[in-house]
JSON list of C-alpha atoms in Angstrom, two decimals:
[
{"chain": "A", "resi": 138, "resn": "UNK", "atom": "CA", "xyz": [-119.40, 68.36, 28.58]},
{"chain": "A", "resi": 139, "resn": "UNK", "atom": "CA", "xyz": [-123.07, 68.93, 27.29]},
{"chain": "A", "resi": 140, "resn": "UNK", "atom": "CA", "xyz": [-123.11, 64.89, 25.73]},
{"chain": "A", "resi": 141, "resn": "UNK", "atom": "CA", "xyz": [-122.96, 64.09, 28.57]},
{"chain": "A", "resi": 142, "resn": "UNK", "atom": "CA", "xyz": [-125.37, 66.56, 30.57]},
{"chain": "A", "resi": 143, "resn": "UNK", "atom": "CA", "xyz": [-127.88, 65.26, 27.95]},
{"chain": "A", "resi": 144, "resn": "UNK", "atom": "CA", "xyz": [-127.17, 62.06, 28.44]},
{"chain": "A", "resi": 145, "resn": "UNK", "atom": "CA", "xyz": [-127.59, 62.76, 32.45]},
{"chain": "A", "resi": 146, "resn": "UNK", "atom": "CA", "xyz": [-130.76, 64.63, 32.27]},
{"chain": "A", "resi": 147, "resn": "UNK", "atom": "CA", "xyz": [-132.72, 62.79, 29.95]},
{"chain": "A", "resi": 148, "resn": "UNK", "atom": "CA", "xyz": [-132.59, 59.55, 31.72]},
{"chain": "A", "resi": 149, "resn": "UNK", "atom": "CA", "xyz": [-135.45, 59.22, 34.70]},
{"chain": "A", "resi": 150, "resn": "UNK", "atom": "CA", "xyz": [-135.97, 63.05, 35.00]},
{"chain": "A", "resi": 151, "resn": "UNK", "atom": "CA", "xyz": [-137.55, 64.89, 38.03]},
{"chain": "A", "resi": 152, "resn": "UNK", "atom": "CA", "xyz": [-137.26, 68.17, 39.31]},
{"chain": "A", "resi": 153, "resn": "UNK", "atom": "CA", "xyz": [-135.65, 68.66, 42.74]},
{"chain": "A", "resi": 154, "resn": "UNK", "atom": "CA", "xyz": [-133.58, 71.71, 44.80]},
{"chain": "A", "resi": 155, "resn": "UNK", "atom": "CA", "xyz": [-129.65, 71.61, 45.05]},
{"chain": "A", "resi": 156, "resn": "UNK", "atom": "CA", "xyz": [-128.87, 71.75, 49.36]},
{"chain": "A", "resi": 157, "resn": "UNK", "atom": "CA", "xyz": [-125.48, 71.43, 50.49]},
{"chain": "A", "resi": 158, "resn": "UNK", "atom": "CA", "xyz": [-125.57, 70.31, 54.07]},
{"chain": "A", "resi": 159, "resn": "UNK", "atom": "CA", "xyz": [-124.07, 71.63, 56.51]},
{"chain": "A", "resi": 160, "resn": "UNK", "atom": "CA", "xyz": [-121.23, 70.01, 58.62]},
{"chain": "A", "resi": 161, "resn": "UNK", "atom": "CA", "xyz": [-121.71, 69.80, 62.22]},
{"chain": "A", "resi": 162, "resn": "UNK", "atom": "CA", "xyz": [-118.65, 72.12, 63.16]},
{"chain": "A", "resi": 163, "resn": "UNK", "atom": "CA", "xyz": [-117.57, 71.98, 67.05]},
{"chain": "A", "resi": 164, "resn": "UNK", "atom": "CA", "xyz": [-115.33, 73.84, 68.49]},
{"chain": "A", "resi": 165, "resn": "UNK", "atom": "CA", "xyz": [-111.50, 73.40, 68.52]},
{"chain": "A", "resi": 166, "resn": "UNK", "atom": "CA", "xyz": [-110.31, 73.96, 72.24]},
{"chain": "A", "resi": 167, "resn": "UNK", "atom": "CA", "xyz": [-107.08, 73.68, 73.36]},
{"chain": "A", "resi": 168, "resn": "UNK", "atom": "CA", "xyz": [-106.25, 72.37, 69.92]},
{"chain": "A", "resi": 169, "resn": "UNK", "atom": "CA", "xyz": [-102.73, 74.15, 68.50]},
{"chain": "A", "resi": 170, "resn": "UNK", "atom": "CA", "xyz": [-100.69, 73.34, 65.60]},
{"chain": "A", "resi": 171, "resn": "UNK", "atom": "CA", "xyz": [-98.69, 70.07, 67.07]},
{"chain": "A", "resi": 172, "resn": "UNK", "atom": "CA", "xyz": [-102.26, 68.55, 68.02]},
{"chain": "A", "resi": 173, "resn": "UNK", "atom": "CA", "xyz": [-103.76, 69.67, 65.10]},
{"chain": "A", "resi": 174, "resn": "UNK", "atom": "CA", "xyz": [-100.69, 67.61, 63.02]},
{"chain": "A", "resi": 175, "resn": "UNK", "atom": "CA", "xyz": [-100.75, 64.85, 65.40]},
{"chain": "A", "resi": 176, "resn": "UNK", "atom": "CA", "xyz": [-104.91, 64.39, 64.67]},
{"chain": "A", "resi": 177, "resn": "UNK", "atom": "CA", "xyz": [-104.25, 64.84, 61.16]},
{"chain": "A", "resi": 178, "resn": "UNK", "atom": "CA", "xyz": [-102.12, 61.93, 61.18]},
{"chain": "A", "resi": 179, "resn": "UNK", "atom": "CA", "xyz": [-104.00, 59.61, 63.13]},
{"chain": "A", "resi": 180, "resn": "UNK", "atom": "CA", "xyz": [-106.83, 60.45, 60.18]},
{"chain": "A", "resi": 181, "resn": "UNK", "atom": "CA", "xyz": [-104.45, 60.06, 57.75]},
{"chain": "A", "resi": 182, "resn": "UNK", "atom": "CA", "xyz": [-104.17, 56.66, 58.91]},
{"chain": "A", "resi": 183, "resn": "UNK", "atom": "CA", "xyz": [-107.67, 55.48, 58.97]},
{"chain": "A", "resi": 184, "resn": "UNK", "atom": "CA", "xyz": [-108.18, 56.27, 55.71]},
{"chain": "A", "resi": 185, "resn": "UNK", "atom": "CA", "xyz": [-109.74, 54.12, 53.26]},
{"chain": "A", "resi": 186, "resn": "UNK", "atom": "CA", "xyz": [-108.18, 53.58, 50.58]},
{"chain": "A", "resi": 187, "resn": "UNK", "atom": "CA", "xyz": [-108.81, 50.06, 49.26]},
{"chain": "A", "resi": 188, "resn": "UNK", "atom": "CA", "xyz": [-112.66, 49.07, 49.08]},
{"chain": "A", "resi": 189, "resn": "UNK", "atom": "CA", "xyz": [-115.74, 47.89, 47.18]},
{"chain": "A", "resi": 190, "resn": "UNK", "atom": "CA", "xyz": [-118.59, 50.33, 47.73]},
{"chain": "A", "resi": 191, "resn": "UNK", "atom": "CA", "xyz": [-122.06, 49.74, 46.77]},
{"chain": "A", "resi": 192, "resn": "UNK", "atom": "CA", "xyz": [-123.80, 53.21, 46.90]},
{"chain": "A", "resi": 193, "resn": "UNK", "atom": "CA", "xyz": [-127.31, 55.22, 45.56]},
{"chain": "A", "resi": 194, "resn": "UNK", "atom": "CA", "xyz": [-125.89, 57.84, 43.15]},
{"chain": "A", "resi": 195, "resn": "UNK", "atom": "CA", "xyz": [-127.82, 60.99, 42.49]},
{"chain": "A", "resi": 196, "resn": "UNK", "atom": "CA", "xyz": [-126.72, 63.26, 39.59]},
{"chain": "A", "resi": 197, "resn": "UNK", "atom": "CA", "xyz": [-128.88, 66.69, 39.78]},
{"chain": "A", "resi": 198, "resn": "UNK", "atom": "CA", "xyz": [-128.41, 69.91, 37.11]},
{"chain": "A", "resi": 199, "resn": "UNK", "atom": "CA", "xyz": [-130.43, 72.66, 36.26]},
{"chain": "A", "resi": 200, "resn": "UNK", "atom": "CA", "xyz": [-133.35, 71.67, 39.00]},
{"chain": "A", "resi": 201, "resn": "UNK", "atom": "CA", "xyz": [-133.49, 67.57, 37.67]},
{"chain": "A", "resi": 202, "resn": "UNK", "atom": "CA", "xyz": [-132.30, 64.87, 38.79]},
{"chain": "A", "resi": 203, "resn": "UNK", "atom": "CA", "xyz": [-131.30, 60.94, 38.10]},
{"chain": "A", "resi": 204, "resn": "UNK", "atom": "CA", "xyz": [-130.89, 58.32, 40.41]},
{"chain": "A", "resi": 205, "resn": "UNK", "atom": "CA", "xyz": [-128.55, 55.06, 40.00]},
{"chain": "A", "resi": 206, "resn": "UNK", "atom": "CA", "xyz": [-127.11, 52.21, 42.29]},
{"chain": "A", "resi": 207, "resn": "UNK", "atom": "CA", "xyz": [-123.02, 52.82, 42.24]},
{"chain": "A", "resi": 208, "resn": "UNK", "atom": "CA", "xyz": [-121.28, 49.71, 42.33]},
{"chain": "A", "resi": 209, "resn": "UNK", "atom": "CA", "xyz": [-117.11, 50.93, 42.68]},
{"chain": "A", "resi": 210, "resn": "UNK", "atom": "CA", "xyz": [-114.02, 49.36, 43.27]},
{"chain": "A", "resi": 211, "resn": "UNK", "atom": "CA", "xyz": [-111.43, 51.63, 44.36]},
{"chain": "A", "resi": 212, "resn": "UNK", "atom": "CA", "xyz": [-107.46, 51.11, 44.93]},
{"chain": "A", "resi": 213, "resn": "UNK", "atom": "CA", "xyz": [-105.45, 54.13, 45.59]},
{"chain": "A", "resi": 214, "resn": "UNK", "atom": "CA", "xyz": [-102.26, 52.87, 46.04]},
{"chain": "A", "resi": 215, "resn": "UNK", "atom": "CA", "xyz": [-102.06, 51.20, 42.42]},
{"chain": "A", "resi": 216, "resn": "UNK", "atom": "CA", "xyz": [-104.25, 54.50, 41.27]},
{"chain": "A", "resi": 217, "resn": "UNK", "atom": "CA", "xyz": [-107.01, 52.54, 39.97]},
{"chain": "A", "resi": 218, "resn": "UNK", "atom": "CA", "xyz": [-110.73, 51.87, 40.25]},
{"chain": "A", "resi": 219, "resn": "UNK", "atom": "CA", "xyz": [-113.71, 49.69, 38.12]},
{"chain": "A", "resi": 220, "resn": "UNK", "atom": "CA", "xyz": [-117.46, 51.68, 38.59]},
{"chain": "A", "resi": 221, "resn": "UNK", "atom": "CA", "xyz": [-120.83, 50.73, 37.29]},
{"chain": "A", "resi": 222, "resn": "UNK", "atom": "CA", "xyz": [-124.21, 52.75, 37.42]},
{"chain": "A", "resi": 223, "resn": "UNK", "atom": "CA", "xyz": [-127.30, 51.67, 36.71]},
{"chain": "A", "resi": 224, "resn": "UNK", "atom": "CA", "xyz": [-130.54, 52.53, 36.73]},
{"chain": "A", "resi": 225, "resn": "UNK", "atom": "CA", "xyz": [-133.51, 51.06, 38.88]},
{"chain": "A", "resi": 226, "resn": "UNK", "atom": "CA", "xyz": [-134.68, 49.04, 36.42]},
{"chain": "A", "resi": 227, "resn": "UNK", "atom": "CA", "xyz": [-131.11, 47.32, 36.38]},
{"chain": "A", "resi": 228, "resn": "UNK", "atom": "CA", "xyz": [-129.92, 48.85, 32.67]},
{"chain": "A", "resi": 229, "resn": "UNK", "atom": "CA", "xyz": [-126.35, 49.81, 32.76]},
{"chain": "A", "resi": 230, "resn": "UNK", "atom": "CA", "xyz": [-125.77, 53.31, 32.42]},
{"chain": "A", "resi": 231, "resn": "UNK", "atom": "CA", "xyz": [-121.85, 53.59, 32.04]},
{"chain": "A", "resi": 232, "resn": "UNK", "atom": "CA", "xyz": [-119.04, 51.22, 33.39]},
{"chain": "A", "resi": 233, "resn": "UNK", "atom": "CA", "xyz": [-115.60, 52.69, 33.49]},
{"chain": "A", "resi": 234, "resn": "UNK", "atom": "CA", "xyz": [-112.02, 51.05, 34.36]},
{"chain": "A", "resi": 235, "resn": "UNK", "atom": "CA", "xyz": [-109.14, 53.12, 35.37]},
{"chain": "A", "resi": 236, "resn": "UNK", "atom": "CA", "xyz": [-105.43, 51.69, 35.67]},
{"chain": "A", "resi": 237, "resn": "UNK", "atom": "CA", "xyz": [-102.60, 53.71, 36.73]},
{"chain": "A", "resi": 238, "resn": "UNK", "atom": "CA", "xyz": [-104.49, 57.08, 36.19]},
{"chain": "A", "resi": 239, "resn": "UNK", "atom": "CA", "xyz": [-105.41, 55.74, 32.44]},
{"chain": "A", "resi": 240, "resn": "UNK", "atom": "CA", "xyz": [-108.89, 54.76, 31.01]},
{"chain": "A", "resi": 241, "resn": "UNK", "atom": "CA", "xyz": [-108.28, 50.96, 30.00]},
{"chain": "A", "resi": 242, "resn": "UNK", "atom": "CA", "xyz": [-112.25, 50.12, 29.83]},
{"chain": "A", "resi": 243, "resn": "UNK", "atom": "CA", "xyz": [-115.36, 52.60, 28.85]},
{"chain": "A", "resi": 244, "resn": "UNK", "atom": "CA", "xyz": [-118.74, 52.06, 27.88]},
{"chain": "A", "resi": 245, "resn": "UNK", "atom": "CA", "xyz": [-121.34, 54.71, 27.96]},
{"chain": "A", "resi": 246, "resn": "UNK", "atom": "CA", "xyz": [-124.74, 53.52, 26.96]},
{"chain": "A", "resi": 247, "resn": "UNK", "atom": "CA", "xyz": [-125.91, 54.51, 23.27]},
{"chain": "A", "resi": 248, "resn": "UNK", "atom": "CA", "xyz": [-129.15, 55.11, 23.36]},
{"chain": "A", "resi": 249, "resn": "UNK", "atom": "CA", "xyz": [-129.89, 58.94, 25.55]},
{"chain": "A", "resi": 250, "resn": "UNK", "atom": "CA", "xyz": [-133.48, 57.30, 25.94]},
{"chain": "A", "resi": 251, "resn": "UNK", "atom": "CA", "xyz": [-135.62, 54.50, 25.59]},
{"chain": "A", "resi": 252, "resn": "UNK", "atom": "CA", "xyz": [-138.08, 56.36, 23.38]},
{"chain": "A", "resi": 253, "resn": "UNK", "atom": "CA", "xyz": [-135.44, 58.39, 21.37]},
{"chain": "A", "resi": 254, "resn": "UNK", "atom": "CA", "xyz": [-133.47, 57.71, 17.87]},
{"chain": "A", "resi": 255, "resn": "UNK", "atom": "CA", "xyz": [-130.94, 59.74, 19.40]},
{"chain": "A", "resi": 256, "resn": "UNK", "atom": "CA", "xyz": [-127.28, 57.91, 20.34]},
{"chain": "A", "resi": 257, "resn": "UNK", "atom": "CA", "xyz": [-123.98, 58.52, 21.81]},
{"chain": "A", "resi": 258, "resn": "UNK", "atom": "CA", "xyz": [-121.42, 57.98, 19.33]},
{"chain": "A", "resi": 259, "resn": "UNK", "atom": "CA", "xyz": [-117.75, 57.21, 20.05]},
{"chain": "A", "resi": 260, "resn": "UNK", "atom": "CA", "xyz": [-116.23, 60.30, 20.65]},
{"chain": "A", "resi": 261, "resn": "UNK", "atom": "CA", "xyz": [-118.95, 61.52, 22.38]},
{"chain": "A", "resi": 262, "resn": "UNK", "atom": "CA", "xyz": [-118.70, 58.46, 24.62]},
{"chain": "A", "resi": 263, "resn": "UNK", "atom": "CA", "xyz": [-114.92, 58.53, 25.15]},
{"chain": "A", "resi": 264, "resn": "UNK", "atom": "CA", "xyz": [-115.41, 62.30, 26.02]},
{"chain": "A", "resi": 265, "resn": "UNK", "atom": "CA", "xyz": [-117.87, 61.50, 28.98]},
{"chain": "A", "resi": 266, "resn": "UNK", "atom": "CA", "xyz": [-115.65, 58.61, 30.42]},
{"chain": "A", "resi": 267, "resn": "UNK", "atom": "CA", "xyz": [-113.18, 60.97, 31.00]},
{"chain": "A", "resi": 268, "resn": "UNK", "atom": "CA", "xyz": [-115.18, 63.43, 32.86]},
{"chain": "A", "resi": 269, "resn": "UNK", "atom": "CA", "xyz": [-116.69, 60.48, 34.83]},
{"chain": "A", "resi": 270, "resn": "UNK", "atom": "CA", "xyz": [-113.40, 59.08, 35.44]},
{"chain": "A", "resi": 271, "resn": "UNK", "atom": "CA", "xyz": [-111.86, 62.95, 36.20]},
{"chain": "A", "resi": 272, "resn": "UNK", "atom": "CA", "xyz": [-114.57, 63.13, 39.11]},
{"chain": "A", "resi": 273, "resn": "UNK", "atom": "CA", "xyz": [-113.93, 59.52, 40.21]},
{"chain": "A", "resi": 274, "resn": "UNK", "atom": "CA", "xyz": [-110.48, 60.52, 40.91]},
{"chain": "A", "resi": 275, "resn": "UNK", "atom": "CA", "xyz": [-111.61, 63.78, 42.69]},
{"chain": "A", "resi": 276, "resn": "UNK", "atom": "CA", "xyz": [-113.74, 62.06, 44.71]},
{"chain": "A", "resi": 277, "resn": "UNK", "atom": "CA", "xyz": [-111.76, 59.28, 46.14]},
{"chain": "A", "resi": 278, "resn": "UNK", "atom": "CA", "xyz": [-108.14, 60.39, 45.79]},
{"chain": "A", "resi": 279, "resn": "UNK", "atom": "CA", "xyz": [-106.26, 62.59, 47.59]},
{"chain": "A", "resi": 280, "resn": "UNK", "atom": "CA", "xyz": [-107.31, 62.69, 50.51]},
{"chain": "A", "resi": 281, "resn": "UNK", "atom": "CA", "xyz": [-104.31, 61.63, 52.97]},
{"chain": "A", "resi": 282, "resn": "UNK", "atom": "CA", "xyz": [-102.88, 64.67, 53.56]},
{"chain": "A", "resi": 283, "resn": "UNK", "atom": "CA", "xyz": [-98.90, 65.23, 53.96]},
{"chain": "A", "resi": 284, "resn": "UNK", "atom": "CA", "xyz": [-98.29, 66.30, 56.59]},
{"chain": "A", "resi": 285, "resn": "UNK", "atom": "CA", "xyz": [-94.76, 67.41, 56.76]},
{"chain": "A", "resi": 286, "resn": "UNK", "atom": "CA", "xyz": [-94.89, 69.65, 53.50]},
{"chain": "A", "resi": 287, "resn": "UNK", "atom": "CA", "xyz": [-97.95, 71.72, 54.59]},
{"chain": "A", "resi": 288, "resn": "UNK", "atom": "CA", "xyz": [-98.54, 74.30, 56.83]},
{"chain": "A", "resi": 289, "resn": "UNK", "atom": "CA", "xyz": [-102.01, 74.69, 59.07]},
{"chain": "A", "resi": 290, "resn": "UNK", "atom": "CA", "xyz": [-104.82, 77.44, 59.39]},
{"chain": "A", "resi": 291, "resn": "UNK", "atom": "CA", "xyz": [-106.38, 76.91, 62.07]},
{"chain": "A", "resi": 292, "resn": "UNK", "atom": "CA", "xyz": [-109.64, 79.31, 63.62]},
{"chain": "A", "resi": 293, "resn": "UNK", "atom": "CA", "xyz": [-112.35, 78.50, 66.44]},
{"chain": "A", "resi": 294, "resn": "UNK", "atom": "CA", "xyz": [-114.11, 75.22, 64.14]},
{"chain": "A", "resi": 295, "resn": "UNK", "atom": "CA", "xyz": [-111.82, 74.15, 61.88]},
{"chain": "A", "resi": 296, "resn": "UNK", "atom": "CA", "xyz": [-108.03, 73.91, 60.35]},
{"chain": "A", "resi": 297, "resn": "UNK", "atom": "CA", "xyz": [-107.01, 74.12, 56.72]},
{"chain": "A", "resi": 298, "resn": "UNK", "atom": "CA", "xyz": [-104.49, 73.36, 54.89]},
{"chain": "A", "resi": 299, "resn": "UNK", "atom": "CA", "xyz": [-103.59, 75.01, 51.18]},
{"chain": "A", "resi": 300, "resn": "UNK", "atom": "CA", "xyz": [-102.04, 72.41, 48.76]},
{"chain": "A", "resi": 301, "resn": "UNK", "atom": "CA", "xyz": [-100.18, 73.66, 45.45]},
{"chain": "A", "resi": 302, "resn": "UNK", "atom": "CA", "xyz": [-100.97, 71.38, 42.64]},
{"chain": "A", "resi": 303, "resn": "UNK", "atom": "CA", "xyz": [-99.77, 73.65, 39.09]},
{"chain": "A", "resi": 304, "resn": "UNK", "atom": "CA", "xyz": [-99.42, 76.92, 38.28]},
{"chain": "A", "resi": 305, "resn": "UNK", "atom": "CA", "xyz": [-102.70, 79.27, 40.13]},
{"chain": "A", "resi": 306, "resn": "UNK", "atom": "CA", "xyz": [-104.06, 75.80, 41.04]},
{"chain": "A", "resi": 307, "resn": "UNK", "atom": "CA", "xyz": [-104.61, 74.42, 44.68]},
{"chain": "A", "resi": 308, "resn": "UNK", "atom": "CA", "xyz": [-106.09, 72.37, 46.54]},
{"chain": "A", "resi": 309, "resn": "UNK", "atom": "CA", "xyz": [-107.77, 73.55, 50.13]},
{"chain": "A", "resi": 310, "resn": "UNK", "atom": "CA", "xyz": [-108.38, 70.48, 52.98]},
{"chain": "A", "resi": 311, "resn": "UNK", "atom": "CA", "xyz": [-110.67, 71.56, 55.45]},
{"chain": "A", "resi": 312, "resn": "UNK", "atom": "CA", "xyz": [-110.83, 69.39, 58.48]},
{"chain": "A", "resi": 313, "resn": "UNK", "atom": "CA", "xyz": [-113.11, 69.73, 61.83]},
{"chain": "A", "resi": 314, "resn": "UNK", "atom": "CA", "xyz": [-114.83, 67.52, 64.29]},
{"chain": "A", "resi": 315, "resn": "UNK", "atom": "CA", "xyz": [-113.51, 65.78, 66.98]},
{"chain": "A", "resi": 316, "resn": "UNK", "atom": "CA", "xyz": [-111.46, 63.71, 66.43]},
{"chain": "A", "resi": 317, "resn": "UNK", "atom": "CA", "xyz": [-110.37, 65.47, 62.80]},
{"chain": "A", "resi": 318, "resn": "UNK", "atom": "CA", "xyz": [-111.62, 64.47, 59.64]},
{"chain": "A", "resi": 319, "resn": "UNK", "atom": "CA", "xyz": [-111.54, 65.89, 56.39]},
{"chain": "A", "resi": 320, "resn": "UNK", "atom": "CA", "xyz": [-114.75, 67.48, 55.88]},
{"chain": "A", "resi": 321, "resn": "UNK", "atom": "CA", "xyz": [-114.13, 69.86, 52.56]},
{"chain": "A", "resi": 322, "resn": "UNK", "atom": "CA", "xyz": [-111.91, 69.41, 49.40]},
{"chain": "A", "resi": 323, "resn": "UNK", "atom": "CA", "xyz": [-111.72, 72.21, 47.06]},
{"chain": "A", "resi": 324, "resn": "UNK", "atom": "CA", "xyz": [-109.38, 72.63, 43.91]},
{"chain": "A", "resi": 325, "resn": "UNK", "atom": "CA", "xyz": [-109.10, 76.01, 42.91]},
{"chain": "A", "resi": 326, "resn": "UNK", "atom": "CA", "xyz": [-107.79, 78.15, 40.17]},
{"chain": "A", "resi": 327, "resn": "UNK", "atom": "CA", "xyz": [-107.25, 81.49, 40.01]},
{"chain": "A", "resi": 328, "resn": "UNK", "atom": "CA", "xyz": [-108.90, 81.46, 43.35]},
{"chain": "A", "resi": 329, "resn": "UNK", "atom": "CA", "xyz": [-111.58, 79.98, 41.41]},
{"chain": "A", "resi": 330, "resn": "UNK", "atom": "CA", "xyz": [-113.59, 77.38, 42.80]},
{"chain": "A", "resi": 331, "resn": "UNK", "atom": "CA", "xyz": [-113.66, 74.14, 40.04]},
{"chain": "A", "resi": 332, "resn": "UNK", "atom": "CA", "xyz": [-114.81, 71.29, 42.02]},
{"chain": "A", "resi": 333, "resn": "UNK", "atom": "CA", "xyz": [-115.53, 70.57, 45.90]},
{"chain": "A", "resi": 334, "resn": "UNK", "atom": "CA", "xyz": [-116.03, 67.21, 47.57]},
{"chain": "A", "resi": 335, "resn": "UNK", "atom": "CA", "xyz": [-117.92, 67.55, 51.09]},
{"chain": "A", "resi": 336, "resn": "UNK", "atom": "CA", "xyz": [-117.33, 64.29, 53.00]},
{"chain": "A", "resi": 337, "resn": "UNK", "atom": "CA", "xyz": [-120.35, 63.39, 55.84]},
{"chain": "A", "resi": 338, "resn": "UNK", "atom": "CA", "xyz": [-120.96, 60.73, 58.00]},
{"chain": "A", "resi": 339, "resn": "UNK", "atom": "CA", "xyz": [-117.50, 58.78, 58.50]},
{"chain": "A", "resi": 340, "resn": "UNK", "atom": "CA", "xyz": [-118.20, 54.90, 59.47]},
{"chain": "A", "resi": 341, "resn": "UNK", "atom": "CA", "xyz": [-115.41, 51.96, 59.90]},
{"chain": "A", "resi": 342, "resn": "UNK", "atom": "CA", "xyz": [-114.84, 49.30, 56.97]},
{"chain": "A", "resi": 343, "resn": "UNK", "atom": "CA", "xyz": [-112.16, 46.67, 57.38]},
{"chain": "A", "resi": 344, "resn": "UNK", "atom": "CA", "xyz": [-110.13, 48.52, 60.60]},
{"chain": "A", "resi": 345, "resn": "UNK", "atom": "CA", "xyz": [-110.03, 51.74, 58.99]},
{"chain": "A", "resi": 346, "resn": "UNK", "atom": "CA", "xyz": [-113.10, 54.98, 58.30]},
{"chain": "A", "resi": 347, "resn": "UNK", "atom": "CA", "xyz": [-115.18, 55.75, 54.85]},
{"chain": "A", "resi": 348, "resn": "UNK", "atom": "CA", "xyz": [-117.55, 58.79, 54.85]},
{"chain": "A", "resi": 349, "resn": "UNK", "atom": "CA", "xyz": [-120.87, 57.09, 54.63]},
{"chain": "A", "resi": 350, "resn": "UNK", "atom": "CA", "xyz": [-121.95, 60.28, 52.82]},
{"chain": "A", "resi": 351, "resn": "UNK", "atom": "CA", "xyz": [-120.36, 62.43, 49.73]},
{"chain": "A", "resi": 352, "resn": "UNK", "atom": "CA", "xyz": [-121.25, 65.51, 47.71]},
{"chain": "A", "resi": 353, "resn": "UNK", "atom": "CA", "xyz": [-119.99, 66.32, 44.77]},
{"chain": "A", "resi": 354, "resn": "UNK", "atom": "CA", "xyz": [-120.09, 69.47, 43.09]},
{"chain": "A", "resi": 355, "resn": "UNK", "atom": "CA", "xyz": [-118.65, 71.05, 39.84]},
{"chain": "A", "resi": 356, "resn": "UNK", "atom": "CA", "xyz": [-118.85, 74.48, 40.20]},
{"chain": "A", "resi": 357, "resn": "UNK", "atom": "CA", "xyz": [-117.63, 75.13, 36.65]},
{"chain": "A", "resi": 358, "resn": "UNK", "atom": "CA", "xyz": [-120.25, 73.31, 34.34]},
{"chain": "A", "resi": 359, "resn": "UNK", "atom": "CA", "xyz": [-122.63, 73.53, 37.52]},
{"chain": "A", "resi": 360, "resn": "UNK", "atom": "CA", "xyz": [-123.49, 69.97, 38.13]},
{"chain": "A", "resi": 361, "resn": "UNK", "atom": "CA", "xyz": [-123.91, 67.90, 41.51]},
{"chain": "A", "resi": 362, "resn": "UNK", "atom": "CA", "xyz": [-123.33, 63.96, 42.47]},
{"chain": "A", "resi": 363, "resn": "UNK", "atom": "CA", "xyz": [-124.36, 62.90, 45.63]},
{"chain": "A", "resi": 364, "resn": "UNK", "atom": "CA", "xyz": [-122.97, 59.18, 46.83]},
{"chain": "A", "resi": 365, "resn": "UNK", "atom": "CA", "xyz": [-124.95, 57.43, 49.58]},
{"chain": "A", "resi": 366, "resn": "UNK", "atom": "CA", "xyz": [-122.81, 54.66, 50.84]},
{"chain": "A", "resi": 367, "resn": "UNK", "atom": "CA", "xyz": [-125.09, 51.16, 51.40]},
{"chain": "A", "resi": 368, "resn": "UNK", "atom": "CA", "xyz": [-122.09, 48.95, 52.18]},
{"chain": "A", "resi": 369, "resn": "UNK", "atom": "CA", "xyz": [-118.67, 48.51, 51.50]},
{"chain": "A", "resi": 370, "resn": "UNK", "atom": "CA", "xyz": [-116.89, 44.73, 51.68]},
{"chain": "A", "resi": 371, "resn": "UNK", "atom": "CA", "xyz": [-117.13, 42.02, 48.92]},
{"chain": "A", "resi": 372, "resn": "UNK", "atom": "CA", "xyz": [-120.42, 41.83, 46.81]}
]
């Protein structure tokens, strides 16, 4: 994990504040558990989850920050994606292909900066793919909900729903809004936070919805990503 914070922080460096914000939460009324499942289904529906996505990327730690334009390829049903960054002078940061949950393609560029003799060697490299392609995964994955093996929580703003991935690990879907959308995804362990994903500003792409805006965060090694959506479609 710290290759590849040095290799984050050291390219295009600025300092900048971490804010999370906050989702516009309305209230639920005269929303029960069969309306709650029937919404969740209709979302489940509209989900996404076949596109090309050209995006601004933003990695931040420690108070800096680098920016890169995201160019991804996702396909959820064959559980595989192809993502490029690079940075805005049009060098390729990393490029990653994922087939069937495995890493078939990697590159991670060598050189930490353009004034440095310091590199990235192989294992280094290989090491930081599969963090990159771990939060890929988190990110866009996952998030059609079943429906029939779940129960609801539901309060005044919102209804979640507690998913048990392995032994003291789960994952916690928190949709609101009206009509429902998944707003918060957050795998714990231990009751632990290790990652969230805060979806923002859902939009339509080819008949179904994308959230136009995504955070990132991994609470263990403390490090955010924050995906602006440009446009999705062929490019």
């Amino acid at each position: 994990m710290k290759i590849l914070f040095i290799f984050l922080i050291t390219l295009l460096l600025s300092s900048c504040s971490v804010v999370i914000p906050e989702h516009k939460l309305v209230q639920l009324n005269n929303t029960d558990k069969k309306s709650s499942l029937v919404a969740i289904n209709q979302y489940n529906n509209k989900v996404l989850q076949k596109a090309n996505i050209l995006s601004n990327i933003t990695f931040k730690f420690k108070g800096r920050t680098m920016t890169a334009l995201g160019i991804t390829k996702i396909d959820e049903e064959n559980h595989a994606y192809k993502v490029a960054a690079l940075n805005p002078m049009g060098i390729t940061l990393f490029q990653l292909e994922v087939k069937d949950d495995k890493i078939v393609s990697s590159y991670i560029i060598p050189k930490i900066s353009p004034d440095s003799d310091s590199t990235i060697d192989k294992d280094q490299a290989d090491k930081a793919a599969k963090m990159i392609s771990k939060d890929i995964a988190h990110i866009y994955f996952n998030r059609k909900i079943d429906i029939e093996k779940n129960s609801l929580i539901l309060n005044k703003y919102k209804v979640t729903i507690n998913t048990k991935t392995e032994n003291n690990k789960y994952l916690k879907y928190i949709f609101t809004g009206k009509p429902l959308r998944l707003a918060t995804k957050i795998k714990y362990e231990n009751r632990k936070k290790l990652w969230s994903v805060d979806y923002y500003n859902y939009q339509k792409a080819d008949l179904k919805e994308i959230p136009f805006k995504i955070i990132f965060q991994n609470h263990k090694y403390g490090y955010l990503l924050e995906i602006e959506t440009k446009k999705t479609g062929d490019y």
